Tab-separated table of C-alpha atoms in Angstrom:
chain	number	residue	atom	x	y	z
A	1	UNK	CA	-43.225	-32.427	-26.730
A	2	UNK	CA	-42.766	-31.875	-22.975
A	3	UNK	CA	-41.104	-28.600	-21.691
A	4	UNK	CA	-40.179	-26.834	-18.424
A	5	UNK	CA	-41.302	-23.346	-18.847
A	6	UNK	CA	-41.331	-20.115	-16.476
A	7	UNK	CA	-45.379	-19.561	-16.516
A	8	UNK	CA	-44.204	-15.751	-15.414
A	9	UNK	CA	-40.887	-14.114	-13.785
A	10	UNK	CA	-41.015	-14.027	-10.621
A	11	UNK	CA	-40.808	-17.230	-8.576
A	12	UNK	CA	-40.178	-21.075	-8.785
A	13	UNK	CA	-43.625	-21.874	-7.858
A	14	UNK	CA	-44.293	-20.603	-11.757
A	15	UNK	CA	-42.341	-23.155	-13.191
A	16	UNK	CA	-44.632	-25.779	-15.304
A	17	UNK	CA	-44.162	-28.776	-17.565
A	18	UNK	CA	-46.307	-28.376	-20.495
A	19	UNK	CA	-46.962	-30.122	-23.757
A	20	UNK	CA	-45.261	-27.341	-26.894
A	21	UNK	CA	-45.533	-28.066	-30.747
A	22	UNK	CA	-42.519	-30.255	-31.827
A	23	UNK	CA	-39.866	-27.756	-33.756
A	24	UNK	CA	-39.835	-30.257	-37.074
A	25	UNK	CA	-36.552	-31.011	-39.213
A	26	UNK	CA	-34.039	-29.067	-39.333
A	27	UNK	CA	-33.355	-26.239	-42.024
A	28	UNK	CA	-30.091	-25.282	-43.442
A	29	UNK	CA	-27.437	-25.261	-40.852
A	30	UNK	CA	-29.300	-26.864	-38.833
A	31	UNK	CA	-29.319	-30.046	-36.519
A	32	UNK	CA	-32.245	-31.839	-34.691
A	33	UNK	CA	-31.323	-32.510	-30.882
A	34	UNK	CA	-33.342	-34.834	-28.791
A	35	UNK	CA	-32.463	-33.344	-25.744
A	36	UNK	CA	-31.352	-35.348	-22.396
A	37	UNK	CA	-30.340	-33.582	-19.800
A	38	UNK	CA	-29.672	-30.015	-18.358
A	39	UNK	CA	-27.606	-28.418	-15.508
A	40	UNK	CA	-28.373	-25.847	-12.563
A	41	UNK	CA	-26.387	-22.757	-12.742
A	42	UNK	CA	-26.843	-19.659	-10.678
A	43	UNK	CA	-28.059	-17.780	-13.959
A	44	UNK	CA	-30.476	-20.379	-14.595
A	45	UNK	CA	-31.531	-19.785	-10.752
A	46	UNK	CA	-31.849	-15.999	-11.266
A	47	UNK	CA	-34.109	-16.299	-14.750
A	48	UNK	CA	-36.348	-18.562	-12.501
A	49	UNK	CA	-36.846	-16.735	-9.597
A	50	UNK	CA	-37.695	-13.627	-10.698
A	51	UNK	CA	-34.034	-12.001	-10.551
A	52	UNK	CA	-33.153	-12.020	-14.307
A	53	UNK	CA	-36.570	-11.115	-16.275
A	54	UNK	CA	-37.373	-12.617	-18.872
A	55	UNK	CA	-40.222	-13.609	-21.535
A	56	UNK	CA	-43.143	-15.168	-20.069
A	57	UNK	CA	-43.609	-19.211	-20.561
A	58	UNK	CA	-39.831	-18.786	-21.398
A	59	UNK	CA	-38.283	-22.501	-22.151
A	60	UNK	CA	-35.928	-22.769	-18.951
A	61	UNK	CA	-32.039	-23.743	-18.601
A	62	UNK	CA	-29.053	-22.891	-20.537
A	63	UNK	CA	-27.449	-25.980	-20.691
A	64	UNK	CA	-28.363	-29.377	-22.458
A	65	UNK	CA	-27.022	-32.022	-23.346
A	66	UNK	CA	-28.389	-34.880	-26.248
A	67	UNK	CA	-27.748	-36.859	-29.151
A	68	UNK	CA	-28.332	-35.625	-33.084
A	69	UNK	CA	-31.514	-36.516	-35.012
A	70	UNK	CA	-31.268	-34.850	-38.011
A	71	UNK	CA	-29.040	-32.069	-39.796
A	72	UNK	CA	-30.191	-29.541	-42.055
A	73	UNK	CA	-28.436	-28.465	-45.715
A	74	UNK	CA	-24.900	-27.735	-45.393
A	75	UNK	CA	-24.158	-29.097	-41.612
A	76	UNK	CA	-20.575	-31.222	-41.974
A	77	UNK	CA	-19.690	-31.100	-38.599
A	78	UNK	CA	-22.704	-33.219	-37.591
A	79	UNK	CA	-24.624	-36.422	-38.317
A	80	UNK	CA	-27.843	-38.315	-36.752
A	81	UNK	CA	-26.339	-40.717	-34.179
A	82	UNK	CA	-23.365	-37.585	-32.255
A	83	UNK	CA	-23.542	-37.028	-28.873
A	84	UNK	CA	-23.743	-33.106	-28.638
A	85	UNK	CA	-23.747	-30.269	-25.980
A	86	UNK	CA	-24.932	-26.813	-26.106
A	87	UNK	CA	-23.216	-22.882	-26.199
A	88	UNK	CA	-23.909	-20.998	-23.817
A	89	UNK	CA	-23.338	-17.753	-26.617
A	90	UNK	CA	-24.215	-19.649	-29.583
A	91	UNK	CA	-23.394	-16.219	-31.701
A	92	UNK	CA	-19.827	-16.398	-29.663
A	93	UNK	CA	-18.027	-18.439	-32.309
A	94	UNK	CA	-14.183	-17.627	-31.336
A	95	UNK	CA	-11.796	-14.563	-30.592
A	96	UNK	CA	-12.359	-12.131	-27.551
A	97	UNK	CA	-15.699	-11.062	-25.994
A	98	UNK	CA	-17.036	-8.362	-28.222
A	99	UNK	CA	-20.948	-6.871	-28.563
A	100	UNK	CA	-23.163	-9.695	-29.305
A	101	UNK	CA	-21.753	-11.067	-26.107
A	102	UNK	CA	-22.446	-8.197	-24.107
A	103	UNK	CA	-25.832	-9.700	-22.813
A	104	UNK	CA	-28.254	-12.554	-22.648
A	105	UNK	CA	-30.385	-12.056	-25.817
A	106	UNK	CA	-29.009	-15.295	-27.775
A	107	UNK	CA	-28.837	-17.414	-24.812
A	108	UNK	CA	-30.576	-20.167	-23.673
A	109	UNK	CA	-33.193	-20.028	-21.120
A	110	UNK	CA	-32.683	-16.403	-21.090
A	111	UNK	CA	-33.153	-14.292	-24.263
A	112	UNK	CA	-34.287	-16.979	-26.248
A	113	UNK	CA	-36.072	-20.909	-25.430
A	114	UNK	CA	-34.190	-22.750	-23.161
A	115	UNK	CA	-33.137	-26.724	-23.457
A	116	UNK	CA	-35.329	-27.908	-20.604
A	117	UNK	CA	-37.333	-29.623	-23.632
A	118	UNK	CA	-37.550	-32.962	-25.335
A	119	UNK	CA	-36.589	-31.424	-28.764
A	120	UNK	CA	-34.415	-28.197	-30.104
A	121	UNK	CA	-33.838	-27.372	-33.660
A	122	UNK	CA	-30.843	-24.581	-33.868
A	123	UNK	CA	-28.189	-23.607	-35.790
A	124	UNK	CA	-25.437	-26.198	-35.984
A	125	UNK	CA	-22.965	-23.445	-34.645
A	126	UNK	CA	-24.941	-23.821	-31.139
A	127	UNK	CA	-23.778	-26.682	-30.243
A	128	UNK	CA	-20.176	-28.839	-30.084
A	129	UNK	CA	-19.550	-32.688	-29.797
A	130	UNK	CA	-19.772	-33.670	-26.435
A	131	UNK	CA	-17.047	-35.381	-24.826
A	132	UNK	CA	-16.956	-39.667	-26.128
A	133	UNK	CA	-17.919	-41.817	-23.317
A	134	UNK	CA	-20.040	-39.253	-21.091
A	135	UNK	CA	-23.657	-39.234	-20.243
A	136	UNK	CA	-25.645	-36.681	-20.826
A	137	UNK	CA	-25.785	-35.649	-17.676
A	138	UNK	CA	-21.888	-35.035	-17.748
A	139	UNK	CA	-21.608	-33.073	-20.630
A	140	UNK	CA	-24.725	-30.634	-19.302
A	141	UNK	CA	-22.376	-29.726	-17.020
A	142	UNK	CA	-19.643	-28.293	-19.354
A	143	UNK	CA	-22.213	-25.828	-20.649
A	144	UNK	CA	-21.718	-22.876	-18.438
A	145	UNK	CA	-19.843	-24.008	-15.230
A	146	UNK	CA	-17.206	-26.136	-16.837
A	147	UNK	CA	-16.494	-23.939	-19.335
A	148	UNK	CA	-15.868	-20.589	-16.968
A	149	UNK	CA	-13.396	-22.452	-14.724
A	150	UNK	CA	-11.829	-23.259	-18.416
A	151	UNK	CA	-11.507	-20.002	-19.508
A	152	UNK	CA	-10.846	-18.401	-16.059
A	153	UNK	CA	-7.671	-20.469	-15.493
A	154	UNK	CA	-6.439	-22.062	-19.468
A	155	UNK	CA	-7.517	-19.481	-21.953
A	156	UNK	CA	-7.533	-16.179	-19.707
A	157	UNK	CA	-5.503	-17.044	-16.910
A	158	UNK	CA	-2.580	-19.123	-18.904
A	159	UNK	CA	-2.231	-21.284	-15.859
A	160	UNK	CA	0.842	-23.542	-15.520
A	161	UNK	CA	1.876	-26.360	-13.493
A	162	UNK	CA	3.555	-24.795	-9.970
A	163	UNK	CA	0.875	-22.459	-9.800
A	164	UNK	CA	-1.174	-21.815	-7.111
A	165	UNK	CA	-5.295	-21.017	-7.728
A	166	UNK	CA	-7.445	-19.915	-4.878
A	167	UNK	CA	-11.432	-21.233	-5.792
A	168	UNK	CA	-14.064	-19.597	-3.213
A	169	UNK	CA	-17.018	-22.508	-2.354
A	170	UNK	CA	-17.668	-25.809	-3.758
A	171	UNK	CA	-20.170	-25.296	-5.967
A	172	UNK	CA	-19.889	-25.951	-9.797
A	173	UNK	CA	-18.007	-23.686	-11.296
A	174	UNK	CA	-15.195	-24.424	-8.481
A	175	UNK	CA	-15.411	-28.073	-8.140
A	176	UNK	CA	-14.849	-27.736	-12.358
A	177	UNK	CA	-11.852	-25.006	-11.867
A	178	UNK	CA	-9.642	-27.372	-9.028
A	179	UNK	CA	-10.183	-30.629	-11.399
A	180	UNK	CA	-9.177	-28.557	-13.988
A	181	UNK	CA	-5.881	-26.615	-11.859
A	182	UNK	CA	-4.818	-30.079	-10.729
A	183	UNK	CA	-4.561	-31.288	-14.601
A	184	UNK	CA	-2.468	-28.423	-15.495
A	185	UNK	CA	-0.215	-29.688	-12.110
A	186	UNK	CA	-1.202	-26.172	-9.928
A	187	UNK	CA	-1.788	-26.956	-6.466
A	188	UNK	CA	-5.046	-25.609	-5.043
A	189	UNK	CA	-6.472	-23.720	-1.841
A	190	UNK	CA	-10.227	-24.001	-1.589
A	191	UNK	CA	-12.395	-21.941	0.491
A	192	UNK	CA	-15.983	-22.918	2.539
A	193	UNK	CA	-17.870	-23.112	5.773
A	194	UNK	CA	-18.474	-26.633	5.988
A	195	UNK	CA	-15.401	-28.938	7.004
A	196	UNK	CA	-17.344	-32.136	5.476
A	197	UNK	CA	-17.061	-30.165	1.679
A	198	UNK	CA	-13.544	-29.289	2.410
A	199	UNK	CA	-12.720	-32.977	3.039
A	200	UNK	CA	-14.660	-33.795	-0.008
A	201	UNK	CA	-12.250	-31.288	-2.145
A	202	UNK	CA	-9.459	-32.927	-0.801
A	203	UNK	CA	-10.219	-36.020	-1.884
A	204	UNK	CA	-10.121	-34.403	-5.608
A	205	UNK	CA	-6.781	-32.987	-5.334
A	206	UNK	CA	-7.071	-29.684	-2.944
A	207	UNK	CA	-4.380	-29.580	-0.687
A	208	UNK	CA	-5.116	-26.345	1.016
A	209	UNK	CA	-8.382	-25.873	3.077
A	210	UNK	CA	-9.922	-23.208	4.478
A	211	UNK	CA	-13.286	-22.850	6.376
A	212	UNK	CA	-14.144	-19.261	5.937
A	213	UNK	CA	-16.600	-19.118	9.093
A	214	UNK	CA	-13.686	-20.882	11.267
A	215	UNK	CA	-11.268	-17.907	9.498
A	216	UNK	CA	-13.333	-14.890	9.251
A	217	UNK	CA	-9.991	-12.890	7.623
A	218	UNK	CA	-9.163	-15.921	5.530
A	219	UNK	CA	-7.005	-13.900	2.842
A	220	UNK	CA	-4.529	-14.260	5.960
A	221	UNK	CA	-4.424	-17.767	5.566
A	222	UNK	CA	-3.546	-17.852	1.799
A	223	UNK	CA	-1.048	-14.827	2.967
A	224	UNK	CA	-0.060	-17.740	5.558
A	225	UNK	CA	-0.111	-20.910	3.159
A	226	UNK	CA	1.941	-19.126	0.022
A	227	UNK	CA	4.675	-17.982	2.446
A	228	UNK	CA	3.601	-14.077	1.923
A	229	UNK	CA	3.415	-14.562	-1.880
A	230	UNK	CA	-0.217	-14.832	-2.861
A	231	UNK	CA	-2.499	-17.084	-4.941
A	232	UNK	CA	-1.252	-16.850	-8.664
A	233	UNK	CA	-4.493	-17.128	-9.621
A	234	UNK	CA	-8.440	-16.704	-7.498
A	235	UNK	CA	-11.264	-17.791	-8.904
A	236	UNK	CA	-13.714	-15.135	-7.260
A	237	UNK	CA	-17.607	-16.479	-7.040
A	238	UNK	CA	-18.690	-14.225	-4.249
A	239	UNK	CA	-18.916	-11.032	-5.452
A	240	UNK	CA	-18.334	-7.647	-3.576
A	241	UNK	CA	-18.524	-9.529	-0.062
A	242	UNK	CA	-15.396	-11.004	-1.241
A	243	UNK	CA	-13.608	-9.325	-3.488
A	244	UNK	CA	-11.487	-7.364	-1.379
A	245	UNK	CA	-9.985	-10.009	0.314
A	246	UNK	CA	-9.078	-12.053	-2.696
A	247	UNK	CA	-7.291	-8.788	-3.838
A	248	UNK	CA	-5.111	-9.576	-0.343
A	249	UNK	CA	-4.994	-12.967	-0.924
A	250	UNK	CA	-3.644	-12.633	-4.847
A	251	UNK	CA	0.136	-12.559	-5.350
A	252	UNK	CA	1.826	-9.114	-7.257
A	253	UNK	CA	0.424	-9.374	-10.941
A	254	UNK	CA	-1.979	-11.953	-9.835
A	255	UNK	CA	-4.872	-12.724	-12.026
A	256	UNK	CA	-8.392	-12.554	-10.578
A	257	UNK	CA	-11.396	-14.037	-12.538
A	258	UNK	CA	-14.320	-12.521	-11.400
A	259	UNK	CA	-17.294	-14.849	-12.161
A	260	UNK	CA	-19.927	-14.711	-9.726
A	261	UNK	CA	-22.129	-12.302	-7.216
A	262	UNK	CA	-23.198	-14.459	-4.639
A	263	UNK	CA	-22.955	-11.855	-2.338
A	264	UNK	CA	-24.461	-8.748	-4.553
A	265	UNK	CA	-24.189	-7.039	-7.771
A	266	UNK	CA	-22.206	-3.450	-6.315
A	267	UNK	CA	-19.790	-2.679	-3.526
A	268	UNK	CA	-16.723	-1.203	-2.557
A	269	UNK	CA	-13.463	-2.067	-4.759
A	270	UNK	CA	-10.377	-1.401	-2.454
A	271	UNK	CA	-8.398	0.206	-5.694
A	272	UNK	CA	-5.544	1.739	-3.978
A	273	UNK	CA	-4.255	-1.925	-3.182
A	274	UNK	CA	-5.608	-3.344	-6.625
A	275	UNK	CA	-3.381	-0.760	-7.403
A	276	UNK	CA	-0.600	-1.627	-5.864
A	277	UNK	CA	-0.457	-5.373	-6.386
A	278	UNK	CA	-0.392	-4.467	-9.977
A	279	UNK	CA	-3.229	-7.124	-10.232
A	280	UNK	CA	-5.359	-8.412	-13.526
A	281	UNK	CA	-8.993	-8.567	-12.785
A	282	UNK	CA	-11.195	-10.004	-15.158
A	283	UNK	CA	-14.978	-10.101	-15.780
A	284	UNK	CA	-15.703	-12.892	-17.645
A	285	UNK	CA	-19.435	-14.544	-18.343
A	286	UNK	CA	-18.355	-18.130	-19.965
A	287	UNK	CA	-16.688	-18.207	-23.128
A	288	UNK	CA	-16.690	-18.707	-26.983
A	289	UNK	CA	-17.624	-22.169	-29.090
A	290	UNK	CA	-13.780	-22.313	-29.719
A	291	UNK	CA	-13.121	-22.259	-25.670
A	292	UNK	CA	-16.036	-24.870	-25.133
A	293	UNK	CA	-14.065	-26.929	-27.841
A	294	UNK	CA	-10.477	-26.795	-26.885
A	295	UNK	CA	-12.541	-28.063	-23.366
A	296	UNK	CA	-14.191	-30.798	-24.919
A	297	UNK	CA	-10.446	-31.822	-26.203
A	298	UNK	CA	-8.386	-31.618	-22.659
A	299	UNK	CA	-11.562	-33.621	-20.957
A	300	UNK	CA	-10.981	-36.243	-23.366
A	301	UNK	CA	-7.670	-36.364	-23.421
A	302	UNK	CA	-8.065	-37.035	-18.979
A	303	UNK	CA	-9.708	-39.092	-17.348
A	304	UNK	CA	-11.642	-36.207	-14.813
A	305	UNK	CA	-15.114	-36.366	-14.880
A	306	UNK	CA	-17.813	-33.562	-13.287
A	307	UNK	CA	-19.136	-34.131	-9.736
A	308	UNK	CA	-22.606	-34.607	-9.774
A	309	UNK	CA	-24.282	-34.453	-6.596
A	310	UNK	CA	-27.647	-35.097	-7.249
A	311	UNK	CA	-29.406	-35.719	-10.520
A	312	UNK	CA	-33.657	-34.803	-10.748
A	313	UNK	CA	-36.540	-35.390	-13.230
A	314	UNK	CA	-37.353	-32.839	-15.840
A	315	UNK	CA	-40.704	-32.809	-13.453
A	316	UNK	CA	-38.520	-31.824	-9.987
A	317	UNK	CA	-36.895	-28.600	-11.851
A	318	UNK	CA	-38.555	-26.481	-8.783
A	319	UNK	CA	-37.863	-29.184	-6.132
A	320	UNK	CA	-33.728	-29.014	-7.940
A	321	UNK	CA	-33.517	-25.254	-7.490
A	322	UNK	CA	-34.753	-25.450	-4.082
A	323	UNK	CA	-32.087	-27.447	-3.478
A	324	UNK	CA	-29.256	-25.532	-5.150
A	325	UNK	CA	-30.999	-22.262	-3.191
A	326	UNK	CA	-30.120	-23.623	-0.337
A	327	UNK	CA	-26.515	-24.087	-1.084
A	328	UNK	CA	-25.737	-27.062	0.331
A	329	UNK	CA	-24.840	-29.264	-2.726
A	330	UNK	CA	-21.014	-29.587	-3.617
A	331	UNK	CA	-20.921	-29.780	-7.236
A	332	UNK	CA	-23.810	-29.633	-9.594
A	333	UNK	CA	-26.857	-30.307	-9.717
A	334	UNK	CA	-28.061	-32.127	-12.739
A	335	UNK	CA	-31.892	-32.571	-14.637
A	336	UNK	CA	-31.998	-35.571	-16.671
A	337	UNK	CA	-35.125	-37.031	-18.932
């Protein structure tokens, strides 16, 4: 079967599509995928270019998205013919974040074989139904991006309508967390440097924009837009170049979700106003099967679908992370074979 693999850490140029052994039937609770499609996320950037390690001619990308082949002894929830999508913590099955969660080792395209392959046989607990009438390339998307804006604002953030969420950038995970505020009726601020995005995001329900290179200090203009209050809730991407001013820009007993580090991995924490704003910040990498399946439920029940910028051959994965390196994209980025 043809793969995607990571010839050896360290660089895109050592990605390589490669015929692998075909993983055979399933065993007992099991399922056969034939896998469709994947999405870029920023850990699926980092395991590429050299920034996460990992195993060499490691199968790439944590998400994937495909239809069921086979199931193994003692698999209900399945049958050949279901339109499936991956876990990003396949050992994650429900409850809070405990050990087994506390790193990469189980997850795809990481500690263990990726989905950027024509064929997966895992344990029917690693993947859920996908939502009915999506392509593959939708569903990749709920994966990892989709599901953090879902547990950032509905299962840690208890978001309700009147609320106000503050998203930094329009990338995936942000684009997924203002569809999924303007379903729960919160009204959104979004944050970036490039006025055409902004007008994009309005066009999907943001009423507040803000073009962070225009408004250097742009916690002032949340400060500005809530009427002194705050964001109820910030969806935090950037890391330590940003985290102090979503701490300004988060109301008294705001909740922050702190998801990404665009900006670095360690830096100054202003604690004395943390502190004082009596503010919830959480670290959160994804979420459990449950999560991904209450998801799967409220996407269905809506009629939101992922934006999808740009979608590549299983052949461009180096050419696709090029272009999410770059950052221009609004949205995800999507492989599809």
């Amino acid at each position: 079967m043809k793969a995607a693999i990571l010839k050896a850490p360290g660089g895109l140029e050592q990605i390589d599509i490669v015929d692998m052994a075909d993983p055979g039937q399933p065993g007992p609770g099991e399922i056969r995928v034939r896998i469709h499609a994947s999405s870029l996320n920023f850990h699926d950037l980092l395991v590429a270019n050299g920034g996460i390690p990992t195993a060499d001619m490691r199968v790439l990308m944590s998400d994937g998205a495909g239809v069921v082949e086979a199931v193994g002894a003692g698999v209900d929830e399945f049958r050949p013919g279901d339109h499936v999508v991956s876990c990003f913590f396949p050992q994650w099955a429900a409850g809070p974040a405990k050990t087994p969660v506390g790193n990469f080792s189980a997850t795809p395209g990481d500690g263990v074989d990726g989905m950027a392959c024509e064929f997966v046989v895992r344990s029917a607990a690693a993947f859920t139904h996908a939502p009915k009438g999506w392509s593959h390339a939708e569903a990749a998307t709920i994966t990892t991006a989709g599901l953090t804006a879902w547990r950032a604002l509905v299962g840690d953030g208890a978001i309700k309508p009147g609320d106000v969420v503050l998203t930094l950038g329009t990338g995936g995970v942000s684009i997924a967390a203002l569809q999924i505020a303007r379903q729960c009726g919160a009204h959104v601020i979004i944050t970036s440097s490039s006025d055409e995005k902004l007008a994009r995001a309005r066009e999907l329900g943001a009423e507040y924009l803000i073009n962070y290179r225009t408004h250097e200090n742009w916690a002032e203009q949340v400060l500005a837009i809530t009427a002194g209050k705050g964001a109820d809730h910030v969806i935090e991407l950037g890391g330590p170049g940003t985290l102090a001013q979503s701490i300004e820009a988060v109301r008294v007993g705001g909740h922050i979700s702190l998801i990404g580090v665009l900006t670095g991995v360690a830096g100054e924490v202003p604690t004395a106003t943390l502190m004082r704003k009596q503010v919830r910040l959480q670290g959160l990498i994804v979420g459990s099967r449950q999560q991904q399946q209450d998801y799967v439920a409220a996407l269905e029940a809506s009629d939101s679908r992922p934006v999808i910028e740009r979608t590549y051959a299983l052949e461009q994965l180096a050419e696709a992370f090029a272009h999410q390196s770059s950052g221009s994209h609004f949205g995800k980025i999507c492989v599809a074979w």
